[in-house]
Short mmCIF file of C-alpha atoms in Angstrom, two decimals:
data_model
loop_
_atom_site.label_atom_id
_atom_site.label_comp_id
_atom_site.label_asym_id
_atom_site.label_seq_id
_atom_site.Cartn_x
_atom_site.Cartn_y
_atom_site.Cartn_z
CA MET A 1304 88.52 136.85 120.61
CA ASN A 1305 91.58 137.91 122.79
CA GLU A 1306 94.28 137.74 120.19
CA ALA A 1307 96.79 136.08 122.35
CA LEU A 1308 94.36 133.17 122.47
CA SER A 1309 93.94 133.12 118.59
CA PRO A 1310 95.20 130.02 116.82
CA SER A 1311 97.21 131.80 114.64
CA ARG A 1312 99.06 132.82 117.82
CA ARG A 1313 99.82 129.64 119.61
CA PRO A 1314 103.17 128.15 118.58
CA GLY A 1315 103.52 124.75 116.99
CA ILE A 1316 102.67 122.93 113.81
CA ARG A 1317 98.72 122.30 114.57
CA ALA A 1318 98.46 118.79 113.32
CA ALA A 1319 96.54 115.78 113.24
CA MET A 1320 96.99 111.66 113.62
CA PHE A 1321 94.75 108.69 112.07
CA VAL A 1322 96.45 105.77 113.38
CA ASP A 1323 95.60 102.22 111.51
CA PHE A 1324 95.96 99.99 114.70
CA ASP A 1325 95.23 96.63 112.44
CA ASN A 1326 97.34 97.63 109.72
CA VAL A 1327 100.63 99.28 111.67
CA PHE A 1328 100.42 96.24 114.55
CA THR A 1329 99.84 93.84 111.86
CA GLY A 1330 103.08 95.00 109.90
CA LEU A 1331 105.39 95.13 113.06
CA GLN A 1332 104.35 91.77 114.15
CA ALA A 1333 105.90 90.61 110.84
CA MET A 1334 109.16 92.30 111.22
CA ASP A 1335 110.34 92.72 115.22
CA PRO A 1336 107.30 91.62 117.72
CA LEU A 1337 108.90 93.80 120.67
CA ALA A 1338 108.37 97.19 118.20
CA ALA A 1339 104.51 96.05 117.69
CA LYS A 1340 104.00 95.29 121.80
CA ARG A 1341 105.69 98.99 122.45
CA PHE A 1342 103.67 100.30 119.55
CA ALA A 1343 100.32 99.12 121.04
CA GLU A 1344 101.10 99.51 124.64
CA ASP A 1345 102.99 102.94 124.71
CA PRO A 1346 101.71 105.22 122.11
CA LYS A 1347 102.62 108.34 124.31
CA HIS A 1348 106.68 107.56 123.22
CA TRP A 1349 106.56 107.69 119.74
CA ALA A 1350 103.60 110.31 119.89
CA ASP A 1351 105.90 112.34 121.86
CA ALA A 1352 108.88 112.07 119.55
CA LEU A 1353 106.40 113.10 116.23
CA SER A 1354 105.44 116.31 118.53
CA ALA A 1355 108.77 117.17 119.08
CA GLY A 1356 110.10 116.64 115.51
CA GLY A 1357 110.47 120.09 115.96
CA SER A 1358 111.64 123.05 118.50
CA GLY A 1359 109.68 125.85 118.89
CA GLU A 1360 107.92 126.91 116.12
CA GLY A 1361 108.74 123.86 114.47
CA ALA A 1362 106.98 121.40 116.94
CA ARG A 1363 104.00 119.56 116.70
CA ARG A 1364 100.63 120.22 118.23
CA PHE A 1365 98.10 117.28 117.58
CA LEU A 1366 94.55 118.86 117.82
CA ILE A 1367 93.45 115.50 117.07
CA ARG A 1368 94.96 112.15 117.96
CA ASN A 1369 92.66 108.71 116.46
CA CYS A 1370 92.80 105.45 116.47
CA TYR A 1371 90.64 103.09 114.43
CA LEU A 1372 90.68 99.97 115.32
CA ASN A 1373 89.01 96.37 115.22
CA PRO A 1374 87.37 95.78 119.28
CA MET A 1375 86.78 92.03 118.65
CA VAL A 1376 90.57 91.31 118.19
CA TYR A 1377 92.32 94.59 119.76
CA SER A 1378 90.22 95.83 122.17
CA LYS A 1379 93.08 94.82 125.48
CA TYR A 1380 95.16 97.93 124.16
CA ARG A 1381 92.62 100.57 124.21
CA THR A 1382 93.37 101.55 127.56
CA TYR A 1383 96.71 102.35 126.68
CA TRP A 1384 95.85 104.79 123.95
CA THR A 1385 92.92 106.69 125.92
CA ARG A 1386 95.39 107.13 128.64
CA ALA A 1387 98.40 108.26 125.99
CA GLY A 1388 95.55 110.83 124.53
CA PHE A 1389 94.07 109.37 121.69
CA ARG A 1390 90.37 109.35 121.18
CA VAL A 1391 89.50 104.97 120.15
CA ILE A 1392 87.11 104.36 117.23
CA ASP A 1393 85.55 100.78 117.26
CA CYS A 1394 85.83 99.77 113.76
CA PRO A 1395 84.34 95.97 113.88
CA SER A 1396 83.91 93.64 111.05
CA LEU A 1397 80.88 94.66 108.66
CA THR A 1398 81.41 91.70 106.28
CA GLN A 1399 82.24 88.04 106.34
CA ARG A 1400 85.52 88.10 104.84
CA GLY A 1401 86.42 90.16 108.10
CA LYS A 1402 86.99 93.55 106.37
CA SER A 1403 86.58 95.91 109.23
CA SER A 1404 85.43 99.59 109.24
CA THR A 1405 88.45 101.73 109.68
CA ASP A 1406 89.05 102.43 106.26
CA ILE A 1407 85.70 104.56 105.55
CA ASN A 1408 85.75 105.92 109.33
CA LEU A 1409 89.63 107.49 108.92
CA VAL A 1410 88.67 108.87 105.64
CA LEU A 1411 85.46 110.58 106.71
CA ASP A 1412 87.15 112.00 109.80
CA ALA A 1413 90.26 113.49 108.24
CA MET A 1414 88.03 114.84 105.72
CA ASP A 1415 85.88 116.80 108.34
CA ALA A 1416 89.25 117.72 110.23
CA LEU A 1417 90.28 119.32 106.90
CA ALA A 1418 86.91 120.98 106.37
CA GLY A 1419 86.82 122.27 109.80
CA SER A 1420 87.93 125.52 111.70
CA GLY A 1421 91.12 124.09 113.27
CA GLY A 1422 93.16 124.89 110.72
CA ILE A 1423 95.40 121.81 110.48
CA GLU A 1424 98.72 122.58 108.74
CA GLU A 1425 99.69 118.71 108.82
CA PHE A 1426 98.24 115.37 108.69
CA PHE A 1427 100.01 112.08 109.43
CA ILE A 1428 98.62 108.78 108.18
CA ALA A 1429 100.12 105.66 110.07
CA SER A 1430 99.26 103.15 107.87
CA ALA A 1431 100.97 101.15 104.57
CA ASP A 1432 97.20 100.74 102.88
CA ALA A 1433 97.28 102.09 99.31
CA ASP A 1434 93.64 103.09 99.49
CA PHE A 1435 94.53 105.99 101.40
CA THR A 1436 96.36 107.24 98.56
CA SER A 1437 93.11 109.43 96.98
CA LEU A 1438 93.23 110.85 100.48
CA ILE A 1439 96.81 112.03 100.39
CA GLN A 1440 95.81 113.43 97.08
CA ARG A 1441 93.03 115.39 98.64
CA PHE A 1442 95.32 117.10 101.74
CA ARG A 1443 97.85 117.67 98.84
CA ALA A 1444 95.02 119.67 96.86
CA ALA A 1445 94.58 121.62 100.06
CA ASP A 1446 98.00 122.71 100.22
CA ARG A 1447 98.58 120.63 103.18
CA MET A 1448 101.91 118.88 104.36
CA THR A 1449 101.20 114.84 104.57
CA THR A 1450 103.34 112.27 106.44
CA VAL A 1451 102.74 108.23 106.20
CA ILE A 1452 103.99 106.28 108.50
CA ALA A 1453 104.28 102.88 107.40
CA ALA A 1454 105.25 99.11 108.91
CA GLY A 1455 105.52 97.11 105.52
CA ALA A 1456 105.41 98.00 102.08
CA VAL A 1457 104.27 101.25 100.75
CA ALA A 1458 102.77 101.36 97.03
CA PHE A 1459 104.54 103.86 94.88
CA ALA A 1460 101.57 106.11 94.27
CA TYR A 1461 101.07 106.30 97.72
CA ARG A 1462 104.64 107.03 98.82
CA GLU A 1463 104.89 109.78 95.71
CA MET A 1464 101.93 111.62 97.17
CA ALA A 1465 103.20 112.10 100.58
CA ASP A 1466 105.30 114.76 101.26
CA HIS A 1467 106.79 112.44 104.25
CA VAL A 1468 107.21 108.58 104.47
CA VAL A 1469 108.81 107.03 107.89
CA GLU A 1470 109.87 103.64 106.35
CA SER A 1471 109.35 100.46 108.13
CA HIS A 1472 112.64 99.97 110.05
CA ASP A 1473 113.18 104.18 110.74
CA PHE A 1474 109.54 103.66 112.45
CA VAL A 1475 110.98 100.34 114.34
CA ALA A 1476 114.17 102.20 115.47
CA ILE A 1477 112.24 104.96 117.12
CA LEU A 1478 110.11 102.33 118.70
CA ASN A 1479 113.00 100.66 120.07
CA GLY A 1480 114.93 103.55 120.92
CA THR A 1481 117.32 103.57 119.00
CA THR A 1482 117.32 106.80 117.52
CA ALA A 1483 117.26 109.70 118.81
CA GLU A 1484 116.54 111.91 115.78
CA PRO A 1485 113.29 114.02 115.36
CA ILE A 1486 110.72 111.36 112.96
CA HIS A 1487 111.24 113.72 109.74
CA ALA A 1488 114.68 113.31 110.25
CA VAL A 1489 114.54 109.45 109.50
CA ALA A 1490 111.95 109.79 106.75
CA SER A 1491 112.33 109.82 102.92
CA VAL A 1492 111.86 113.51 102.42
CA LYS A 1493 111.01 115.78 99.47
CA GLN A 1494 111.03 119.09 101.60
CA PRO A 1495 114.34 121.36 101.17
CA HIS A 1496 114.26 122.72 104.61
CA VAL A 1497 114.07 118.37 105.84
CA VAL A 1498 116.86 117.59 103.40
CA ALA A 1499 118.61 120.40 105.07
CA ALA A 1500 118.69 119.30 108.29
CA THR A 1501 119.54 115.84 107.39
CA LYS A 1502 122.83 117.23 105.95
CA ALA A 1503 123.71 119.41 108.91
CA LYS A 1504 124.70 115.84 110.99
CA THR A 1505 128.23 115.57 111.86
CA LYS A 1506 130.11 113.49 109.58
CA THR A 1507 131.11 110.15 110.56
CA LYS A 1508 135.18 110.08 111.07
CA ALA A 1509 137.44 109.68 108.31
CA SER A 1510 139.34 107.44 111.07
CA SER A 1511 136.40 105.00 112.10
CA PRO A 1512 137.61 101.04 111.71
CA ALA A 1513 134.05 101.17 109.30
CA VAL A 1514 135.00 103.82 107.06
CA PHE A 1515 138.59 102.43 106.17
CA GLU A 1516 136.88 99.42 105.54
CA VAL A 1517 134.62 100.99 102.86
CA LEU A 1518 136.70 103.12 101.28
CA GLU A 1519 139.45 100.82 100.74
CA PHE A 1520 136.70 97.90 99.30
CA VAL A 1521 135.34 100.43 97.24
CA ARG A 1522 138.24 101.77 95.66
CA SER A 1523 139.54 98.33 94.62
CA ALA A 1524 136.52 97.05 93.64
CA PRO A 1525 136.65 96.36 89.59
CA GLY A 1526 132.96 98.46 89.20
CA PRO A 1527 130.30 99.40 91.70
CA VAL A 1528 129.26 97.49 94.85
CA VAL A 1529 125.95 95.86 95.89
CA GLY A 1530 124.67 97.92 98.60
CA ALA A 1531 124.37 94.98 100.73
CA MET A 1532 127.92 94.48 100.38
CA VAL A 1533 129.37 97.16 101.52
CA ALA A 1534 126.91 97.30 104.49
CA HIS A 1535 128.38 93.93 105.70
CA ARG A 1536 131.83 95.03 105.61
CA ALA A 1537 131.13 98.01 107.99
CA LEU A 1538 129.24 96.39 110.40
CA THR A 1539 132.14 93.84 109.91
CA ALA A 1540 134.71 96.66 110.93
CA ASP A 1541 132.47 98.48 113.81
CA PRO A 1542 129.55 95.95 114.97
CA SER A 1543 127.93 98.76 116.67
CA LEU A 1544 126.47 100.58 113.36
CA LYS A 1545 124.45 97.64 113.53
CA THR A 1546 122.15 99.87 116.32
CA ASP A 1547 121.81 102.91 114.02
CA TRP A 1548 124.49 103.72 111.85
CA GLY A 1549 125.69 106.14 113.82
CA GLY A 1550 123.14 107.90 114.57
CA PHE A 1551 122.08 108.06 110.56
CA GLY A 1552 119.16 105.72 111.14
CA LYS A 1553 120.06 103.66 107.91
CA PHE A 1554 122.54 102.58 105.35
CA GLY A 1555 122.03 105.05 102.74
CA THR A 1556 122.21 108.07 104.87
CA TRP A 1557 125.48 106.87 106.39
CA ILE A 1558 127.00 105.90 103.60
CA SER A 1559 125.96 108.83 101.48
CA GLN A 1560 127.79 110.88 104.31
CA ILE A 1561 131.17 109.61 103.80
CA GLY A 1562 132.39 111.75 100.81
CA GLN A 1563 135.74 110.95 99.25
CA ASN A 1564 134.58 110.17 96.23
CA VAL A 1565 131.89 107.21 97.87
CA GLU A 1566 128.83 107.67 95.90
CA TYR A 1567 125.24 106.06 96.75
CA SER A 1568 122.62 105.22 95.16
CA ALA A 1569 119.47 103.45 96.15
CA ALA A 1570 118.36 101.91 92.59
CA GLN A 1571 118.51 97.90 92.07
CA GLY A 1572 118.50 97.64 96.27
CA GLY A 1573 121.46 100.55 96.96
CA TRP A 1574 125.06 100.37 94.65
CA VAL A 1575 128.21 102.29 96.00
CA TRP A 1576 130.54 103.31 93.66
CA ASP A 1577 133.94 105.54 93.47
CA SER A 1578 133.42 108.48 91.41
CA LYS A 1579 136.93 109.11 90.05
CA ARG A 1580 136.36 105.97 88.30
CA PHE A 1581 132.61 104.87 87.94
CA SER A 1582 129.35 106.66 87.33
CA SER A 1583 125.82 105.73 87.77
CA ASP A 1584 126.03 104.61 84.12
CA ASP A 1585 127.71 101.39 85.13
CA LEU A 1586 125.36 100.40 87.53
CA PRO A 1587 124.71 96.81 86.06
CA VAL A 1588 121.21 95.15 85.23
CA PRO A 1589 120.57 92.03 86.60
CA ALA A 1590 120.18 89.26 83.38
CA ASP A 1591 116.63 88.12 84.29
CA LEU A 1592 115.36 91.95 85.06
CA GLN A 1593 115.94 93.02 80.95
CA PRO A 1594 113.36 94.83 79.89
CA GLY A 1595 110.17 92.05 80.46
CA ILE A 1596 107.62 90.91 82.59
CA GLU A 1597 109.65 91.25 85.86
CA GLU A 1598 110.80 94.65 84.93
CA GLN A 1599 107.06 95.52 84.83
CA VAL A 1600 106.25 93.82 87.97
CA THR A 1601 108.96 95.48 90.06
CA ARG A 1602 108.19 98.81 88.57
CA VAL A 1603 104.50 99.05 89.08
CA THR A 1604 104.16 97.09 92.44
CA ASP A 1605 107.47 98.17 94.28
CA VAL A 1606 108.06 93.85 94.22
CA PRO A 1607 112.13 94.63 94.98
CA ALA A 1608 114.30 94.10 91.20
CA LEU A 1609 116.11 90.54 92.69
CA SER A 1610 116.76 87.88 90.71
CA ALA A 1611 115.33 84.94 90.87
CA ASP A 1612 118.61 83.58 92.29
CA GLN A 1613 118.63 86.70 95.25
CA PHE A 1614 115.15 85.28 96.11
CA ARG A 1615 115.68 81.59 96.12
CA GLN A 1616 118.77 82.47 98.68
CA ILE A 1617 116.49 84.82 100.47
CA PHE A 1618 113.82 81.54 101.19
CA GLN A 1619 116.64 78.99 101.89
CA ALA A 1620 118.46 81.40 104.28
CA LEU A 1621 114.71 82.38 106.07
CA ALA A 1622 114.06 78.98 107.00
CA ALA A 1623 117.58 77.90 108.02
CA ARG A 1624 117.24 80.67 110.39
CA LEU A 1625 113.67 79.89 111.52
CA ARG A 1626 114.87 76.22 111.83
CA GLN A 1627 117.78 77.75 113.99
CA HIS A 1628 116.04 80.48 116.08
CA PRO A 1629 112.40 80.25 115.50
CA LEU A 1630 111.19 82.52 118.14
CA ASN A 1631 114.02 85.07 117.37
CA ARG A 1632 112.76 87.59 115.06
CA THR A 1633 113.75 91.16 116.14
CA GLU A 1634 117.09 90.30 113.65
CA LEU A 1635 115.85 88.15 111.33
CA SER A 1636 115.70 90.33 108.38
CA ARG A 1637 119.45 91.42 109.01
CA GLN A 1638 120.40 87.62 109.70
CA VAL A 1639 119.18 86.68 106.66
CA ARG A 1640 120.37 89.90 104.35
CA ASP A 1641 123.48 88.82 105.92
CA ASP A 1642 123.74 85.21 105.04
CA CYS A 1643 122.71 86.04 101.70
CA VAL A 1644 125.62 88.62 101.01
CA ASN A 1645 127.88 85.54 102.61
CA ALA A 1646 126.25 83.02 100.05
CA GLY A 1647 127.38 85.09 97.29
CA GLN A 1648 123.53 86.62 96.10
CA PRO A 1649 123.43 90.20 97.99
CA VAL A 1650 120.33 91.53 99.17
CA SER A 1651 119.45 94.78 100.77
CA ARG A 1652 118.03 94.65 104.15
CA SER A 1653 115.24 96.45 103.02
CA ALA A 1654 114.44 93.56 100.32
CA VAL A 1655 114.11 91.12 102.83
CA SER A 1656 111.82 93.29 104.81
CA PHE A 1657 109.38 93.75 101.76
CA VAL A 1658 109.58 89.95 101.40
CA LEU A 1659 108.60 89.23 105.71
CA GLN A 1660 106.02 91.79 104.95
CA GLY A 1661 104.78 90.19 101.76
CA LEU A 1662 104.62 86.88 103.86
CA ALA A 1663 102.71 88.54 106.32
CA TYR A 1664 99.65 89.71 103.70
CA ALA A 1665 99.64 85.98 102.81
CA ASN A 1666 99.08 85.19 106.00
CA PHE A 1667 101.83 82.80 106.36
CA GLN A 1668 102.99 82.15 109.92
CA LEU A 1669 106.77 81.84 110.22
CA SER A 1670 107.79 79.11 111.52
CA GLU A 1671 110.43 76.12 112.13
CA GLN A 1672 108.75 73.73 110.07
CA ALA A 1673 108.63 76.41 107.39
CA SER A 1674 110.49 75.55 104.21
CA PRO A 1675 112.31 77.41 101.63
CA ALA A 1676 109.43 76.10 98.81
CA GLU A 1677 106.61 76.95 101.23
CA LEU A 1678 108.16 80.51 101.80
CA ALA A 1679 108.53 80.68 98.06
CA ALA A 1680 104.99 79.98 97.60
CA ALA A 1681 103.16 81.87 100.07
CA TRP A 1682 105.50 85.21 98.24
CA THR A 1683 104.38 84.32 95.02
CA ALA A 1684 101.10 84.25 95.76
CA ASN A 1685 101.31 87.82 97.59
CA VAL A 1686 103.45 89.12 94.41
CA GLU A 1687 100.18 87.86 92.51
CA GLU A 1688 97.80 89.52 94.59
CA LEU A 1689 99.85 92.88 93.92
CA CYS A 1690 99.75 92.66 90.50
CA ARG A 1691 96.04 91.79 90.28
CA VAL A 1692 95.36 94.71 92.88
CA ALA A 1693 97.77 96.76 90.27
CA LEU A 1694 95.45 95.46 87.27
CA LEU A 1695 98.59 94.14 85.85
CA GLU A 1696 96.83 91.42 83.11
CA PHE A 1697 99.41 88.87 82.01
CA ASP A 1698 98.38 85.77 79.89
CA ALA A 1699 99.20 82.02 80.58
CA ALA A 1700 103.08 82.60 79.44
CA GLU A 1701 103.48 85.79 81.44
CA LYS A 1702 102.03 84.27 85.20
CA LEU A 1703 104.34 80.96 84.65
CA ALA A 1704 107.56 83.53 84.25
CA VAL A 1705 106.39 85.85 86.81
CA LYS A 1706 105.89 82.71 89.09
CA ARG A 1707 109.29 80.85 88.29
CA TRP A 1708 111.00 84.78 88.97
CA ALA A 1709 109.59 85.32 92.22
CA SER A 1710 109.45 82.14 93.87
CA GLY A 1711 113.20 81.74 92.98
CA GLY A 1712 112.26 78.79 90.49
CA LEU A 1713 111.29 76.44 93.97
CA LEU A 1714 107.90 76.32 92.33
CA ASP A 1715 108.93 74.75 89.02
CA ASN A 1716 108.23 71.00 90.24
#
């Protein structure tokens, strides 16, 4: 073989992409319908962002681009994907319950690619479905890099097995064109070279109004402060950060690079503190999340570690927002987050997004008629299903405790 044409001599990382269309599209619709439309109708946009995840030897060459969709529901999007260079695999429903054949087709094709002669170095799975955890394990066992692109809640084991996870809000930012970063720069990473690339970003100017407000707030606080409250202060001082946190993609990355003794932890929804006076040992534990049934649920299922009061405030704020702007979902999670902060029950935007995703999984249709109790009931049903899938076994009293906690007490009657 001509050495110049040998696969080992071609520039770029040899990669394969497998897209669970139904899972990603449904997840995006629950968070941002406009982003869902762009995902379905312009796959070339974000596929190119993936390919350009590095430069020179770091760029990617997708030798395989597969999209798996249910033709009975999503056939109208087929042309967009074939024009973008994807191979579209029809996965019709094979059961009375509507379960499609995506999982088995995707796994079989991925295993063929792993065992094939193409020398795939990096595998991308676009799906939040934890059923693919075993597949990710096979990739890792074969010493291949793995990236999960999620549009919804990602199970803990699934997240931990992947080398990178592109979170829902980061993927939405890419689809909406509000970040120019390579896709791995906005991913949750465990790889040293990617972390170094993130640290190489230019720090925010200390003179910016948002940084000034954060420093004043944190340094005068009597203890660690909930991240949502700090984010709210920063956005009030500098609304332009709302787009993409100054190019850093998300609040946690932005706050972490400020320095000046400002420390951040993503634990329990996010906390910020002045390291001259406090440490991570000073982070409080909510009273109703002391070791018990709720703590067990949050640890095993990734349900946000919020108090019952915080969950109740989310449902109340969400119902109010839906009555005001029933058709505007793009900024819904941010608006609900801000409403909770203003009501004295601060929560993170990621926690609100998790709840919205749970409502979508419970097939709850968001509308202006939705009441806080109806939202709580659908969300609680989703939490109970997550517990069932995680094989958590509870007695009657424990089930009642989970119901009261997850519903924010709205279902007591």
